[in-house]
Amino acid sequence: MSGVDLARVALRAAREQARARGAMTQQRRQARRGGGLRSGARAGGRDPLPLGAAIERLTVERGWEMPLAVGGVVGRWPDLVGPEVAQHCAPEGYDEEARVLTVRCDSTAWATQLRLLAPELLRRLNADLGPGTVRLIRVLGPSGPGRGPGRLRAPGSRGPGDTYG
């Protein structure tokens, strides 16, 4: 774990402890007042939140900031890489621990081209998402058809292995 991750975990633990202390204090106050929940003019923890604020609070509490930021790349992929590259290559997954973005291309030629463009694409992604969000772009070629045993295929055979990938 990096220093940023440790700081995030410590901050989350401190927030939870503070929230627990606040809940205990509120329960004591309610017990002194007669126990019932009351509605008043002041804002409380039970008041409804706007949807954007509720989602933001949830992402901060759960530590989802980075996966959501990287998830936003999928919608903006054509803007980041250009329409021609986006037509042939698409993001497939993100490993949060290793900070590796996996991209699948529809042909080996496009996979080779994207491997050559990877340093520039890495710069663009980190400028947009924040430094160090993506450390490596893993480019995959097309996946071939399933190689299950069929009527005319011997079990365990791989078929034409040099055709795909």
CSV table of C-alpha atoms in Angstrom, one decimal:
chain,number,residue,atom,x,y,z
A,1,MET,CA,0.0,0.0,0.0
A,2,SER,CA,1.2,3.4,-0.8
A,3,GLY,CA,1.3,6.4,1.6
A,4,VAL,CA,-1.8,7.8,-0.1
A,5,ASP,CA,-3.7,4.6,0.4
A,6,LEU,CA,-2.7,4.4,4.1
A,7,ALA,CA,-3.8,8.0,4.6
A,8,ARG,CA,-7.1,7.3,3.0
A,9,VAL,CA,-7.7,4.2,5.2
A,10,ALA,CA,-6.7,6.2,8.4
A,11,LEU,CA,-9.0,9.1,7.4
A,12,ARG,CA,-11.9,6.7,6.8
A,13,ALA,CA,-11.3,5.0,10.2
A,14,ALA,CA,-11.2,8.4,12.0
A,15,ARG,CA,-14.4,9.5,10.3
A,16,GLU,CA,-16.2,6.3,11.4
A,17,GLN,CA,-15.0,6.8,15.0
A,18,ALA,CA,-16.2,10.4,15.0
A,19,ARG,CA,-19.5,9.3,13.5
A,20,ALA,CA,-19.9,6.6,16.3
A,21,ARG,CA,-19.1,9.2,19.0
A,22,GLY,CA,-21.6,11.6,17.5
A,23,ALA,CA,-24.3,8.9,17.4
A,24,MET,CA,-23.7,8.0,21.1
A,25,THR,CA,-23.9,11.7,22.1
A,26,GLN,CA,-27.1,12.1,20.1
A,27,GLN,CA,-28.7,9.1,21.8
A,28,ARG,CA,-27.9,10.5,25.2
A,29,ARG,CA,-29.5,13.8,24.4
A,30,GLN,CA,-32.6,12.1,23.1
A,31,ALA,CA,-32.9,10.0,26.2
A,32,ARG,CA,-32.7,13.2,28.3
A,33,ARG,CA,-35.4,14.8,26.2
A,34,GLY,CA,-37.8,12.0,26.4
A,35,GLY,CA,-36.4,9.8,23.7
A,36,GLY,CA,-38.7,10.5,20.7
A,37,LEU,CA,-37.3,11.6,17.3
A,38,ARG,CA,-38.4,15.1,16.5
A,39,SER,CA,-38.4,17.2,13.4
A,40,GLY,CA,-37.2,20.7,13.7
A,41,ALA,CA,-35.9,23.7,11.7
A,42,ARG,CA,-32.3,22.7,12.0
A,43,ALA,CA,-30.6,20.4,9.5
A,44,GLY,CA,-30.0,16.9,10.9
A,45,GLY,CA,-28.7,13.5,9.7
A,46,ARG,CA,-32.2,12.5,8.7
A,47,ASP,CA,-32.8,15.3,6.2
A,48,PRO,CA,-32.9,14.3,2.6
A,49,LEU,CA,-29.9,15.1,0.4
A,50,PRO,CA,-29.7,16.0,-3.3
A,51,LEU,CA,-28.8,13.0,-5.4
A,52,GLY,CA,-25.4,14.3,-6.4
A,53,ALA,CA,-24.4,15.1,-2.7
A,54,ALA,CA,-25.6,11.6,-1.6
A,55,ILE,CA,-23.6,9.9,-4.3
A,56,GLU,CA,-20.5,12.0,-3.5
A,57,ARG,CA,-20.8,11.2,0.2
A,58,LEU,CA,-21.2,7.5,-0.6
A,59,THR,CA,-18.1,7.4,-2.9
A,60,VAL,CA,-16.0,9.2,-0.3
A,61,GLU,CA,-17.1,6.9,2.5
A,62,ARG,CA,-16.5,3.7,0.5
A,63,GLY,CA,-13.3,4.8,-1.1
A,64,TRP,CA,-14.6,4.6,-4.6
A,65,GLU,CA,-13.0,7.8,-5.9
A,66,MET,CA,-10.4,6.2,-8.2
A,67,PRO,CA,-12.6,3.4,-9.6
A,68,LEU,CA,-15.3,5.9,-10.5
A,69,ALA,CA,-12.8,8.3,-12.1
A,70,VAL,CA,-11.4,5.5,-14.2
A,71,GLY,CA,-14.9,4.2,-15.0
A,72,GLY,CA,-15.6,7.6,-16.5
A,73,VAL,CA,-12.9,6.9,-19.1
A,74,VAL,CA,-15.3,4.5,-20.8
A,75,GLY,CA,-17.8,7.2,-21.6
A,76,ARG,CA,-15.1,9.6,-22.8
A,77,TRP,CA,-12.9,7.0,-24.6
A,78,PRO,CA,-13.4,8.5,-28.1
A,79,ASP,CA,-12.5,12.0,-26.8
A,80,LEU,CA,-9.3,10.7,-25.2
A,81,VAL,CA,-8.0,8.5,-28.0
A,82,GLY,CA,-9.7,9.8,-31.0
A,83,PRO,CA,-12.7,8.4,-33.0
A,84,GLU,CA,-10.6,6.1,-35.3
A,85,VAL,CA,-8.8,4.4,-32.5
A,86,ALA,CA,-11.9,4.2,-30.4
A,87,GLN,CA,-13.7,2.4,-33.2
A,88,HIS,CA,-11.1,-0.5,-33.0
A,89,CYS,CA,-10.0,-0.4,-29.3
A,90,ALA,CA,-12.0,-0.3,-26.1
A,91,PRO,CA,-11.2,-0.3,-22.4
A,92,GLU,CA,-12.0,-3.7,-20.9
A,93,GLY,CA,-11.0,-3.4,-17.2
A,94,TYR,CA,-9.0,-1.7,-14.5
A,95,ASP,CA,-6.9,-3.3,-11.8
A,96,GLU,CA,-7.0,-0.8,-8.9
A,97,GLU,CA,-4.1,-2.4,-6.9
A,98,ALA,CA,-1.7,-2.5,-9.8
A,99,ARG,CA,-3.2,0.6,-11.5
A,100,VAL,CA,-3.3,-1.2,-14.9
A,101,LEU,CA,-5.8,-0.3,-17.6
A,102,THR,CA,-6.6,-3.2,-19.9
A,103,VAL,CA,-7.6,-2.4,-23.5
A,104,ARG,CA,-8.9,-4.9,-26.0
A,105,CYS,CA,-8.4,-4.3,-29.8
A,106,ASP,CA,-10.3,-5.9,-32.6
A,107,SER,CA,-7.2,-6.9,-34.6
A,108,THR,CA,-3.5,-7.5,-34.0
A,109,ALA,CA,-2.6,-4.6,-36.2
A,110,TRP,CA,-4.6,-2.2,-34.0
A,111,ALA,CA,-3.1,-3.8,-30.9
A,112,THR,CA,0.4,-3.1,-32.2
A,113,GLN,CA,-0.6,0.5,-33.1
A,114,LEU,CA,-2.0,1.1,-29.6
A,115,ARG,CA,1.1,-0.3,-27.9
A,116,LEU,CA,3.1,2.3,-29.9
A,117,LEU,CA,0.6,5.0,-28.7
A,118,ALA,CA,0.5,3.8,-25.1
A,119,PRO,CA,3.0,6.3,-23.7
A,120,GLU,CA,1.0,9.3,-25.1
A,121,LEU,CA,-2.3,7.7,-24.0
A,122,LEU,CA,-0.8,7.2,-20.5
A,123,ARG,CA,0.1,10.9,-20.3
A,124,ARG,CA,-3.4,11.9,-21.4
A,125,LEU,CA,-5.1,9.6,-18.9
A,126,ASN,CA,-3.0,10.8,-16.0
A,127,ALA,CA,-3.5,14.4,-17.0
A,128,ASP,CA,-7.2,13.9,-17.0
A,129,LEU,CA,-7.6,11.5,-14.0
A,130,GLY,CA,-4.7,12.6,-11.8
A,131,PRO,CA,-1.0,11.7,-11.6
A,132,GLY,CA,-0.3,8.0,-11.1
A,133,THR,CA,-3.9,6.8,-11.6
A,134,VAL,CA,-2.9,4.6,-14.4
A,135,ARG,CA,0.7,3.2,-14.4
A,136,LEU,CA,0.4,0.8,-17.2
A,137,ILE,CA,-1.8,0.1,-20.2
A,138,ARG,CA,-2.0,-3.6,-21.1
A,139,VAL,CA,-3.1,-4.0,-24.7
A,140,LEU,CA,-4.8,-7.2,-25.7
A,141,GLY,CA,-5.5,-8.5,-29.2
A,142,PRO,CA,-8.7,-10.1,-30.4
A,143,SER,CA,-9.9,-13.1,-28.6
A,144,GLY,CA,-10.5,-16.1,-30.8
A,145,PRO,CA,-13.5,-18.5,-30.8
A,146,GLY,CA,-13.8,-21.0,-28.1
A,147,ARG,CA,-11.6,-24.0,-28.5
A,148,GLY,CA,-13.8,-26.7,-26.9
A,149,PRO,CA,-13.7,-30.2,-28.2
A,150,GLY,CA,-16.2,-30.8,-31.0
A,151,ARG,CA,-17.2,-33.6,-33.3
A,152,LEU,CA,-14.1,-33.3,-35.4
A,153,ARG,CA,-11.6,-32.0,-32.8
A,154,ALA,CA,-9.5,-34.0,-30.5
A,155,PRO,CA,-9.8,-33.1,-26.8
A,156,GLY,CA,-6.9,-30.9,-25.7
A,157,SER,CA,-6.0,-29.7,-29.1
A,158,ARG,CA,-5.4,-26.0,-29.5
A,159,GLY,CA,-6.2,-25.6,-33.2
A,160,PRO,CA,-4.5,-22.8,-35.3
A,161,GLY,CA,-2.7,-21.0,-32.4
A,162,ASP,CA,-1.0,-18.4,-34.6
A,163,THR,CA,-4.3,-17.1,-36.1
A,164,TYR,CA,-5.6,-15.2,-33.0
A,165,GLY,CA,-3.7,-13.0,-30.7
